[in-house]
mmCIF file of C-alpha atoms in Angstrom:
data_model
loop_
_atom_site.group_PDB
_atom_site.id
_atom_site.type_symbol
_atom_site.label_atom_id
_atom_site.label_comp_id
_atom_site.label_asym_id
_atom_site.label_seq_id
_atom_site.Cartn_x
_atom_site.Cartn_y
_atom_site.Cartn_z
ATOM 1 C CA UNK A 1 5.335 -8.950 3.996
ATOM 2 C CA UNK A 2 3.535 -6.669 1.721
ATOM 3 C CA UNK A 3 3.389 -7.053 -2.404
ATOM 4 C CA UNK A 4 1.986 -7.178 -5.426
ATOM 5 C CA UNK A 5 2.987 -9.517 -8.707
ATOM 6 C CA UNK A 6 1.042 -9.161 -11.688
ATOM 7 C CA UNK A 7 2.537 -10.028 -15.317
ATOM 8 C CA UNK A 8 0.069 -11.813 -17.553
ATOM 9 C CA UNK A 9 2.862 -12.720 -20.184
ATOM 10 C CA UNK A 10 2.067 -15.530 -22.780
ATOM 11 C CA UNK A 11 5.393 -16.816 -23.718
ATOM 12 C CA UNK A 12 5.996 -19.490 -26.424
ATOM 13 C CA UNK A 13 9.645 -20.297 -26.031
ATOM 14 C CA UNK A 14 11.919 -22.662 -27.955
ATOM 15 C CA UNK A 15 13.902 -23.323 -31.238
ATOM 16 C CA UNK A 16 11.389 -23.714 -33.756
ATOM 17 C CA UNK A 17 8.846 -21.785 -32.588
ATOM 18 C CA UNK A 18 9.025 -19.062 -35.166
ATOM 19 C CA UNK A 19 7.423 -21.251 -38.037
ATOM 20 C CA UNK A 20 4.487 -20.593 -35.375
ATOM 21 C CA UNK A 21 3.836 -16.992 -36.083
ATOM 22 C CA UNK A 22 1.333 -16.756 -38.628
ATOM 23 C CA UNK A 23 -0.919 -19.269 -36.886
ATOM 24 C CA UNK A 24 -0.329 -17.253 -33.614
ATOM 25 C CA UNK A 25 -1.442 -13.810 -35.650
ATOM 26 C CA UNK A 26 -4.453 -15.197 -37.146
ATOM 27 C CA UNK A 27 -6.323 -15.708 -33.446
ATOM 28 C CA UNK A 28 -6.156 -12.109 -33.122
ATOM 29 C CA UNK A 29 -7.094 -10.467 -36.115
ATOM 30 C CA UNK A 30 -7.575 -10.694 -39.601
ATOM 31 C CA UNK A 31 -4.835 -7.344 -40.871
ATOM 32 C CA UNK A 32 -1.628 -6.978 -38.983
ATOM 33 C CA UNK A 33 0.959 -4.244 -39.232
ATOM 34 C CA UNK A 34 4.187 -5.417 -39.539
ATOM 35 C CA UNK A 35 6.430 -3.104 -37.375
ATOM 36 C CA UNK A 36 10.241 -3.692 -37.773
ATOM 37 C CA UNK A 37 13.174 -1.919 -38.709
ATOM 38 C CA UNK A 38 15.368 -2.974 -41.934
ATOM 39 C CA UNK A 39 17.346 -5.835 -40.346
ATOM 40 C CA UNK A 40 14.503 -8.041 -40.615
ATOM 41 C CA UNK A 41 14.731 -7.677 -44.480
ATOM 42 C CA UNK A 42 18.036 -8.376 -45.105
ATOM 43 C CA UNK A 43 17.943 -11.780 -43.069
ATOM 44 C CA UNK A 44 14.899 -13.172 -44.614
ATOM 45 C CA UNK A 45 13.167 -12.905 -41.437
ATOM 46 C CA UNK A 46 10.478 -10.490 -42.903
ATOM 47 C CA UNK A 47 9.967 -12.334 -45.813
ATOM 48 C CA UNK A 48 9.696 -15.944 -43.830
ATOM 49 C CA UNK A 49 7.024 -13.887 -41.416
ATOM 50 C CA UNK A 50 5.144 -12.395 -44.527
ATOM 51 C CA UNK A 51 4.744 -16.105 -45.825
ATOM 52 C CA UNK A 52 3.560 -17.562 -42.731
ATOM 53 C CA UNK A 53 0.828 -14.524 -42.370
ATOM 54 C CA UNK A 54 0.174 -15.129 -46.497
ATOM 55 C CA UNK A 55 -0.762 -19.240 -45.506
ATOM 56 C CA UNK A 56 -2.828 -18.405 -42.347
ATOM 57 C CA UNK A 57 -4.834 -15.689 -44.864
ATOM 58 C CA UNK A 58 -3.698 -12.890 -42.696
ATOM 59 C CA UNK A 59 -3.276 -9.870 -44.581
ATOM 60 C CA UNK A 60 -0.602 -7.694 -43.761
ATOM 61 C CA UNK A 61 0.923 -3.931 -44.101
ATOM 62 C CA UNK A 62 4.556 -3.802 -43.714
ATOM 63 C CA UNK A 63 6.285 -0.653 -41.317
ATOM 64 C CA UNK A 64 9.774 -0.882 -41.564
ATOM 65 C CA UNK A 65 10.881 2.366 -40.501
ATOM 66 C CA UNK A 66 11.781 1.855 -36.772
ATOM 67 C CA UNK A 67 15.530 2.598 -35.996
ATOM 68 C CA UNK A 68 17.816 1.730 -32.882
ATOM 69 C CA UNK A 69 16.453 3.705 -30.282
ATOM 70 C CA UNK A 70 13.018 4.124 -31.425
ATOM 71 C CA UNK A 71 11.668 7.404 -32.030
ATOM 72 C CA UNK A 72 8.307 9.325 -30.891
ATOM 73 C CA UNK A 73 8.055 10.401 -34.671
ATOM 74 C CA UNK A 74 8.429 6.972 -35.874
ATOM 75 C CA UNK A 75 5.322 5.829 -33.664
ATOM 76 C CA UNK A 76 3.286 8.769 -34.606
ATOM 77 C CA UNK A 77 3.476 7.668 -38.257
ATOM 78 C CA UNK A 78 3.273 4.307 -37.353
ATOM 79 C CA UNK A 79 -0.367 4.535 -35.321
ATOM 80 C CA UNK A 80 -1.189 6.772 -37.955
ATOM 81 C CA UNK A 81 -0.387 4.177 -40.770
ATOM 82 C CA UNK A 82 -2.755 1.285 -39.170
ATOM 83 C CA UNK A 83 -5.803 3.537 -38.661
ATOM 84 C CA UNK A 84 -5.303 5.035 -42.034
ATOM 85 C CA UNK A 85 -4.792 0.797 -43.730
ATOM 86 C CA UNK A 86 -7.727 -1.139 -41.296
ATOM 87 C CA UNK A 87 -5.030 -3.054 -39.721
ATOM 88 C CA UNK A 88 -6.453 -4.889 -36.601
ATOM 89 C CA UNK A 89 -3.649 -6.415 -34.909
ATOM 90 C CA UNK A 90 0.277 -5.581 -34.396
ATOM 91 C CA UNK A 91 3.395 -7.660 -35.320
ATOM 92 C CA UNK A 92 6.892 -6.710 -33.731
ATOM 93 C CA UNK A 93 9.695 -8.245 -35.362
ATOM 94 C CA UNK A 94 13.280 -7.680 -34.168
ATOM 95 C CA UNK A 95 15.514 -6.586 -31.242
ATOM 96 C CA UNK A 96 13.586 -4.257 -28.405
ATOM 97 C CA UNK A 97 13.468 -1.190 -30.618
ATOM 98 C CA UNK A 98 10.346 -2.528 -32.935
ATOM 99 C CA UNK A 99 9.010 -4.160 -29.761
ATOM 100 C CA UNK A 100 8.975 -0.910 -27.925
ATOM 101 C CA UNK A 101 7.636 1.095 -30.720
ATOM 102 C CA UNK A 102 4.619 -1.405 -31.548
ATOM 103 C CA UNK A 103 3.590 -0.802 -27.987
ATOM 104 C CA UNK A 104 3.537 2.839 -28.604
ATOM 105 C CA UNK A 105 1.883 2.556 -31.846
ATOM 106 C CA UNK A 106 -0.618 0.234 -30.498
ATOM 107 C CA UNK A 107 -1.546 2.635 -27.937
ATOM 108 C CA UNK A 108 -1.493 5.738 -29.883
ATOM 109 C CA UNK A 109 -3.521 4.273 -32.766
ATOM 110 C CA UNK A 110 -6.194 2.698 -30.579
ATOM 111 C CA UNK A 111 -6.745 5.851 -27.970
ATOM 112 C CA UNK A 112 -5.449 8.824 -30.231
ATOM 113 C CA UNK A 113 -3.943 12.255 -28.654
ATOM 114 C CA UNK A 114 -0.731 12.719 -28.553
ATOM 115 C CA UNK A 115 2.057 10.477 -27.368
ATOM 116 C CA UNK A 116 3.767 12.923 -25.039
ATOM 117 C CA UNK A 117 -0.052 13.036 -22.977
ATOM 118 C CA UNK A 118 0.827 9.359 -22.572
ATOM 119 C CA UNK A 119 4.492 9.493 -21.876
ATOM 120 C CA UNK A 120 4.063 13.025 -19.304
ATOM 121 C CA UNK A 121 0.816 11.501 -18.350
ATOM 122 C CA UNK A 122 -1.417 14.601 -18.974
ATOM 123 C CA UNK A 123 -3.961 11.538 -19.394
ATOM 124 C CA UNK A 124 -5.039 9.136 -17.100
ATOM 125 C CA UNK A 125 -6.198 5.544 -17.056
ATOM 126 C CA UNK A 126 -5.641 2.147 -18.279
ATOM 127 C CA UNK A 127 -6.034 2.362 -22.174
ATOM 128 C CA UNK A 128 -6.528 0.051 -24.382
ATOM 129 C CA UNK A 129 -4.374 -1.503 -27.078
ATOM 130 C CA UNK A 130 -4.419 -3.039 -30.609
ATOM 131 C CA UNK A 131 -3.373 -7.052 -29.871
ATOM 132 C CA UNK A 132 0.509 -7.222 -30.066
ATOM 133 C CA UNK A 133 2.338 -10.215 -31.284
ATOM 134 C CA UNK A 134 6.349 -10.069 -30.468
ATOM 135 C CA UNK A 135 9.372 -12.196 -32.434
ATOM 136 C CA UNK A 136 12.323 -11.037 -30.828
ATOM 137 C CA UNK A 137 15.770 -11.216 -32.081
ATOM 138 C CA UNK A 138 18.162 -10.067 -29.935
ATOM 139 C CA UNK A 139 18.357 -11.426 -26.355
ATOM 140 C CA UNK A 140 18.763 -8.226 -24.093
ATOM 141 C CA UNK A 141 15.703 -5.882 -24.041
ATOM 142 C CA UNK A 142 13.039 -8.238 -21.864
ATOM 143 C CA UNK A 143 10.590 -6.189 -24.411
ATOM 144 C CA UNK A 144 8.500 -9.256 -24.766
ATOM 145 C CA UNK A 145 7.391 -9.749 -21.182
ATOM 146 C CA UNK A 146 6.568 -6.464 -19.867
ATOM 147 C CA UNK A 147 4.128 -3.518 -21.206
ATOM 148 C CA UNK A 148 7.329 -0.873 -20.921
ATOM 149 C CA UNK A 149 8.168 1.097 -23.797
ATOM 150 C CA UNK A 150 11.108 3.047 -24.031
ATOM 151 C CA UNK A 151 10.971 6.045 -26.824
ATOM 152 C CA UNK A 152 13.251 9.025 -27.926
ATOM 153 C CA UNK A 153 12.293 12.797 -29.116
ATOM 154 C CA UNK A 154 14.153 13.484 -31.427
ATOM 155 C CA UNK A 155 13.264 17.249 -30.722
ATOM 156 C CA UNK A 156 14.109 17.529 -27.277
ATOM 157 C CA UNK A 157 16.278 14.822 -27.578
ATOM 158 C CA UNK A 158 13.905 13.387 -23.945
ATOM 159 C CA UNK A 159 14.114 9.232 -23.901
ATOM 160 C CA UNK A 160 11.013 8.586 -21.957
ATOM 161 C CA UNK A 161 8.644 5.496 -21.091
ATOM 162 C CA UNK A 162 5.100 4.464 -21.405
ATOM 163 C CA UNK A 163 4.098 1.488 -18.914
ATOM 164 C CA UNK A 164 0.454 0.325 -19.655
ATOM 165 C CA UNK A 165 -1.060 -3.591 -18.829
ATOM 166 C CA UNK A 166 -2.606 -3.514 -21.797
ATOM 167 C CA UNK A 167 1.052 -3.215 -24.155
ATOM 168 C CA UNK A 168 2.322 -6.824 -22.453
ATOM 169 C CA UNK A 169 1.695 -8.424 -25.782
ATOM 170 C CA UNK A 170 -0.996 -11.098 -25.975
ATOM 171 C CA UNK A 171 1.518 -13.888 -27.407
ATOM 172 C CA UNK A 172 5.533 -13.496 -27.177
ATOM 173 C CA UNK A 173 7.047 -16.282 -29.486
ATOM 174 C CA UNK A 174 10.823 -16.231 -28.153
ATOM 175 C CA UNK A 175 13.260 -18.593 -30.662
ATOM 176 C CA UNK A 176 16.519 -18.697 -29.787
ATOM 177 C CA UNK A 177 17.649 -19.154 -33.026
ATOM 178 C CA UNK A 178 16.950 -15.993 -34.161
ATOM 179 C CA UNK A 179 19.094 -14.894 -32.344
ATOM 180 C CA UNK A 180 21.935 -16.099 -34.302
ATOM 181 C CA UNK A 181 21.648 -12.948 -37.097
ATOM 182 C CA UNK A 182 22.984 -10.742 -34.110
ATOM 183 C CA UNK A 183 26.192 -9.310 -35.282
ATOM 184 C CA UNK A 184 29.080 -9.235 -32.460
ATOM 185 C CA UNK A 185 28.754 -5.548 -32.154
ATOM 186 C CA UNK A 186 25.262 -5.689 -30.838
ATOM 187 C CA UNK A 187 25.705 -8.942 -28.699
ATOM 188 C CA UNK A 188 27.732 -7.296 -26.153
ATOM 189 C CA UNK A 189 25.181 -4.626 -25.738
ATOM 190 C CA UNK A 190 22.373 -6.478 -25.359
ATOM 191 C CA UNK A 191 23.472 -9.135 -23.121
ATOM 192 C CA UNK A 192 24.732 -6.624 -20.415
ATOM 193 C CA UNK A 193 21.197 -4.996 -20.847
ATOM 194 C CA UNK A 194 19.665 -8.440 -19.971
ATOM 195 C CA UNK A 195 22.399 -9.192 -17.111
ATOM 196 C CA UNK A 196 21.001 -5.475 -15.593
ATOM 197 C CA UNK A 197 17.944 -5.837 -15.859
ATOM 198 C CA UNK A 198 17.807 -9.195 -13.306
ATOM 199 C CA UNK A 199 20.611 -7.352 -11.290
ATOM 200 C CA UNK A 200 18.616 -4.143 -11.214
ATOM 201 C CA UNK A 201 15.440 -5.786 -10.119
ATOM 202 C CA UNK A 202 16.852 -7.791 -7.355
ATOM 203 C CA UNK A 203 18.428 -4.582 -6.663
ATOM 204 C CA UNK A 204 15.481 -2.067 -6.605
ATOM 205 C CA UNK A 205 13.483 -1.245 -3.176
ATOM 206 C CA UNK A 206 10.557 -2.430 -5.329
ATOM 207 C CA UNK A 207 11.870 -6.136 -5.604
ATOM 208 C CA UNK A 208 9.720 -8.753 -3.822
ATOM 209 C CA UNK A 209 9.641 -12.423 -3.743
ATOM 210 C CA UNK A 210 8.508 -13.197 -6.741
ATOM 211 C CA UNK A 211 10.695 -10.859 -8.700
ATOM 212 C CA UNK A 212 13.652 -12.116 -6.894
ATOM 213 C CA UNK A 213 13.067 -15.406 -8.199
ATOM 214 C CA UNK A 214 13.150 -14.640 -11.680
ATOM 215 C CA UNK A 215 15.707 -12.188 -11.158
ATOM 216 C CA UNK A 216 18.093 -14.542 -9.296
ATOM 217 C CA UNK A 217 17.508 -17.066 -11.784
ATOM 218 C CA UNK A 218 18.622 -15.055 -14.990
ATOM 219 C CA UNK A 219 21.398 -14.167 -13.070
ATOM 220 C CA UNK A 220 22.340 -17.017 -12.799
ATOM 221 C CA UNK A 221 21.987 -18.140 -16.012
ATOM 222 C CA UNK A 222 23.910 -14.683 -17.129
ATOM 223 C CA UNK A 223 26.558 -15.580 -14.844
ATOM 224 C CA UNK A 224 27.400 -18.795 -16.542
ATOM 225 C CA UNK A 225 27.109 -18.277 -20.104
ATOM 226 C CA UNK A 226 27.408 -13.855 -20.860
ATOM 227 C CA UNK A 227 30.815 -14.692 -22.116
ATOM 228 C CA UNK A 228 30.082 -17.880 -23.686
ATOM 229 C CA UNK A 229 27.204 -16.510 -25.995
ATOM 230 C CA UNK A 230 29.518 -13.657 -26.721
ATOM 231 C CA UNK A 231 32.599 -15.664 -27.932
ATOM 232 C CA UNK A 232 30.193 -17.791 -30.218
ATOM 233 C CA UNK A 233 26.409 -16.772 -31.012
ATOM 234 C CA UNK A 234 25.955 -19.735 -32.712
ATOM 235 C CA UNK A 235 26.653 -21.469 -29.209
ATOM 236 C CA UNK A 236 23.229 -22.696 -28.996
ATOM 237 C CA UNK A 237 23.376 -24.114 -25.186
ATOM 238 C CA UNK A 238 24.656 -20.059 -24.448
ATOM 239 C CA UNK A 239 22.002 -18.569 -26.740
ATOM 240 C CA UNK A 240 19.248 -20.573 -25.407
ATOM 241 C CA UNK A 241 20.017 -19.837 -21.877
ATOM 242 C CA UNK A 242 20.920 -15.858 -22.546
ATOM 243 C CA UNK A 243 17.470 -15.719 -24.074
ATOM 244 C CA UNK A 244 15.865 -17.006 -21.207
ATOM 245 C CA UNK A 245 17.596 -14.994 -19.376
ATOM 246 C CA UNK A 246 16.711 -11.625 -20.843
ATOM 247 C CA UNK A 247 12.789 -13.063 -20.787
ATOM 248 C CA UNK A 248 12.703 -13.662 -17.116
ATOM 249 C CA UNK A 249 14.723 -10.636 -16.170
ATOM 250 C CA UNK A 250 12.060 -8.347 -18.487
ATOM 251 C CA UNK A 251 8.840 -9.876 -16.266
ATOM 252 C CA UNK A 252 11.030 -9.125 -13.140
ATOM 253 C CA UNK A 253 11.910 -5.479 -13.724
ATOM 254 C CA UNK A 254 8.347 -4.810 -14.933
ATOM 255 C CA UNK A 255 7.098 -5.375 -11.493
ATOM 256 C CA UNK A 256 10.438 -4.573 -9.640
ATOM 257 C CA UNK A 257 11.130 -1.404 -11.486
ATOM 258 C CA UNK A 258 14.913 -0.875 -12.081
ATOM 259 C CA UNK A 259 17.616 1.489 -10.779
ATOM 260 C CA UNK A 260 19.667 5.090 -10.828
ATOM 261 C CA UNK A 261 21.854 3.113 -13.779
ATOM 262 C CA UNK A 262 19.278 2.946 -16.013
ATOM 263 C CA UNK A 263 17.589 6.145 -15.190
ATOM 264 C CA UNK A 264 20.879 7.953 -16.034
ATOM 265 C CA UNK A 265 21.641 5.825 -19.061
ATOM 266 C CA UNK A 266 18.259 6.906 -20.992
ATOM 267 C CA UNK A 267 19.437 10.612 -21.673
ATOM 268 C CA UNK A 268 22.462 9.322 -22.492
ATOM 269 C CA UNK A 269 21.689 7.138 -24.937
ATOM 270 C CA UNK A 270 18.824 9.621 -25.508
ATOM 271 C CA UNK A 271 21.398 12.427 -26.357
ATOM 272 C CA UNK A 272 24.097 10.982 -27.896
ATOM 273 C CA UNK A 273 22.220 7.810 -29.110
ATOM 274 C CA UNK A 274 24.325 5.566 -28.237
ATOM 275 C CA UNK A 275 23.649 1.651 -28.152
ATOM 276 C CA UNK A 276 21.926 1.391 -24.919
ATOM 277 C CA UNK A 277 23.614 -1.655 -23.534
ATOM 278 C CA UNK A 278 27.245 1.033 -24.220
ATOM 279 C CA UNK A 279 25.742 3.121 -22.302
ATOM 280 C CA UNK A 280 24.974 1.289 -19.000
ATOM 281 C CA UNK A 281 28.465 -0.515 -19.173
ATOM 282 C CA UNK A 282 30.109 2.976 -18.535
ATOM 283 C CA UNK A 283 27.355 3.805 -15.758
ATOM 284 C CA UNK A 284 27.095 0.381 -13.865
ATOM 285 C CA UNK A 285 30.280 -0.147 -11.964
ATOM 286 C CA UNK A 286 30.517 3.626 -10.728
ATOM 287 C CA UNK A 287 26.595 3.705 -10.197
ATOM 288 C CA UNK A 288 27.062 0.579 -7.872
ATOM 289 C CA UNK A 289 30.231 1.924 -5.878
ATOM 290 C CA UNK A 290 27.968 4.679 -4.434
ATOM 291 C CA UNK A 291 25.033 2.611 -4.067
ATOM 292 C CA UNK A 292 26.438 -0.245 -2.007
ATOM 293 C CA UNK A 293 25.768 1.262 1.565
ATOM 294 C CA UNK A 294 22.330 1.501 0.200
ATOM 295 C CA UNK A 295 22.068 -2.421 0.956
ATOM 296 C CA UNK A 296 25.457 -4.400 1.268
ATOM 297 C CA UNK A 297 24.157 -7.702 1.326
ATOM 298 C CA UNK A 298 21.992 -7.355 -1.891
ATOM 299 C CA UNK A 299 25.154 -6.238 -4.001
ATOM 300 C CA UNK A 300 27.111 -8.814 -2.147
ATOM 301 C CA UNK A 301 24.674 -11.468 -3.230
ATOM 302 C CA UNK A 302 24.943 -10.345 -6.473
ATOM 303 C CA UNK A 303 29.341 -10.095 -6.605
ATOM 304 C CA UNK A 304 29.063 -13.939 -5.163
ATOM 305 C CA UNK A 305 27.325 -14.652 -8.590
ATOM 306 C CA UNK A 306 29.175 -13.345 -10.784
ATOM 307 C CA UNK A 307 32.694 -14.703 -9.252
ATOM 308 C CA UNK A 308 33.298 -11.779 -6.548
ATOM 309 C CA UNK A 309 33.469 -12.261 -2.746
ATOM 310 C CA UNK A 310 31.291 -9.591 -1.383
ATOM 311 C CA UNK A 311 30.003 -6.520 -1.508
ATOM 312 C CA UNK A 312 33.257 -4.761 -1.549
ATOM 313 C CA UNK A 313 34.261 -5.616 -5.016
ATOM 314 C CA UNK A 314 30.726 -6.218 -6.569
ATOM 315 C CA UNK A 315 32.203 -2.926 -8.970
ATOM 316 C CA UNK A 316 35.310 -4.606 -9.917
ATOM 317 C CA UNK A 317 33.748 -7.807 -10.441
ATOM 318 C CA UNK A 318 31.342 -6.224 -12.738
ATOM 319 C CA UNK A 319 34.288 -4.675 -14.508
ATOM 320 C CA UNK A 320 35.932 -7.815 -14.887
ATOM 321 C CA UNK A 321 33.003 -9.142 -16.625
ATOM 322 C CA UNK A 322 32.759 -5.700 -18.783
ATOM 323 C CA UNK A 323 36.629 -6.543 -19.890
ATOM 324 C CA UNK A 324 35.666 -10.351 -21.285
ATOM 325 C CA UNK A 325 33.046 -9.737 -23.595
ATOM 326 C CA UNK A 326 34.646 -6.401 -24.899
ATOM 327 C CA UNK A 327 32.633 -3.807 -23.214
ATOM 328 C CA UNK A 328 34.872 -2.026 -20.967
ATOM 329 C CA UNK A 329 33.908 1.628 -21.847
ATOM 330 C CA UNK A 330 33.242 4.918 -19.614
ATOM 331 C CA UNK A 331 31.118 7.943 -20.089
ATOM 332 C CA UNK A 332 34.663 9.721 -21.185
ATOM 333 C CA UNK A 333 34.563 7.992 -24.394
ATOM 334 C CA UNK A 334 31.227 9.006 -25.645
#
């Protein structure tokens, strides 16, 4: 036995915990940029962060530009914004689009160049970062426990990742409750992200014992309460444990790496920019029929959990699921 586990995650977890922000910002800087996209606003969740930073004397610059698959443009201006204001620290608030581009922005700003030398790695080492600070709201990503970014040209129309240790952000504050301002259009998507992501990293050649644990266990708790959480978000016993769920399974796949499904869903979603969650629905269950004799007991391990009997109808059985939160879709209809 021969592997490596290495996620230095510092996870604050439970209801409540976002009234903990501000004092969370303030041990790592004195200026934070805000990066977000314009959700945030319209809940009050950017205005409840902006107080907490106000009574913790943080000052703050607000970037609220960063759309649903974040772009490579968007970042640019973003790193280029916190060198330009002094900011010394960044705040992601929102679903995993703001916490992927504050890792890019982070990165960018600090080391300078050119994003694309970071993402084609024309540059080598481990670079530095501006100190992160993620508030997730929607429970599918895993952003907030890995140093993955995910990022879109919208030139080439590429969606390509940066993977530093230095973008795992220094403090993760993960409240279930926000997750409640998810409308039922995006819960679907993002909680089959989160359900693939533990799947996909007990699945990948690059899983190991320690992945498999936290793998195994958000399947678990994915198996139990996908539907539930989609058939009420304000189910908190559901939300809670979907939450969870997507934070374990984002440490997990960060070591593990993931599999062909999500490699072919990022130029979908790149190219047609699609929700990303959409886009791995239509991929998974044919991905997996052609990947079973890869390693039949692994995708019969993971059937068993979600209700199936083996290996043999791990596809259907994913399908099945697909059907009962509403996301039964294939690459036809895109």
């Amino acid at each position: 036995m021969d592997f490596s586990y290495y996620v230095p995650a510092n996870i604050k977890f439970g209801r409540g915990k976002a009234d903990t922000v501000g004092k969370e910002v303030s041990k790592y800087g004195r200026k934070a940029l805000i990066v977000t996209g314009k959700s945030s606003g319209r809940t009050g969740l950017l205005e409840r962060m902006e107080k907490q930073l106000e009574n913790e004397h943080v000052e703050y610059v607000v970037f609220d530009k960063i759309t649903a698959n974040p772009l490579t443009t968007s970042v640019q201006e973003g790193a280029a914004l916190l060198n330009e204001t002094g900011c010394d620290s960044v705040l992601a608030v929102g679903g995993g689009s703001p916490l992927d581009a504050a890792k890019g922005i982070s990165l960018l700003a600090k080391n300078g160049g050119e994003l694309d030398d970071y993402i084609f790695k024309r540059v080598q080492g481990d670079f530095g970062s501006f100190p992160i600070i993620d508030v997730p709201t929607t429970c599918g990503t895993g952003s907030e426990s890995n140093g993955t970014a995910v990022l879109s040209n919208p030139v080439t129309l590429d969606k390509k990742s940066i993977s530093y240790p230095s973008l795992v952000a220094k403090c993760s504050i993960v409240d279930p409750s926000l997750m409640e301002t998810m409308p039922k259009s995006v819960v679907g998507p993002v909680t089959f992200d989160a359900m693939c992501h533990a799947m996909e990293a007990y699945l990948s050649p690059g899983a190991n014992p320690f992945t498999d644990s936290l793998a195994v266990d958000a399947m678990l708790y994915v198996s139990k309460y996908i539907v539930r959480a989609n058939d009420d978000i304000h189910d908190e016993e559901a939300v809670d444990a979907m939450t969870l769920a997507s934070t374990m399974a984002g440490a997990s796949f960060y070591v593990a790496g993931l599999i062909a499904t999500h490699g072919m869903e990022h130029p979908l979603s790149g190219m047609k920019n699609i929700a990303h969650g959409t886009g791995l629905a239509a991929l998974t269950p044919l991905v997996y029929e052609h990947s079973i004799p890869g390693n039949p007991e692994r995708f019969a391990f993971v059937s068993r959990i979600f209700g199936g009997n083996d290996e043999n109808d791990c596809a259907r059985t994913i399908r099945r699921l697909l059907s009962r939160i509403d996301m039964e879709t294939y690459l036809s209809d895109h």
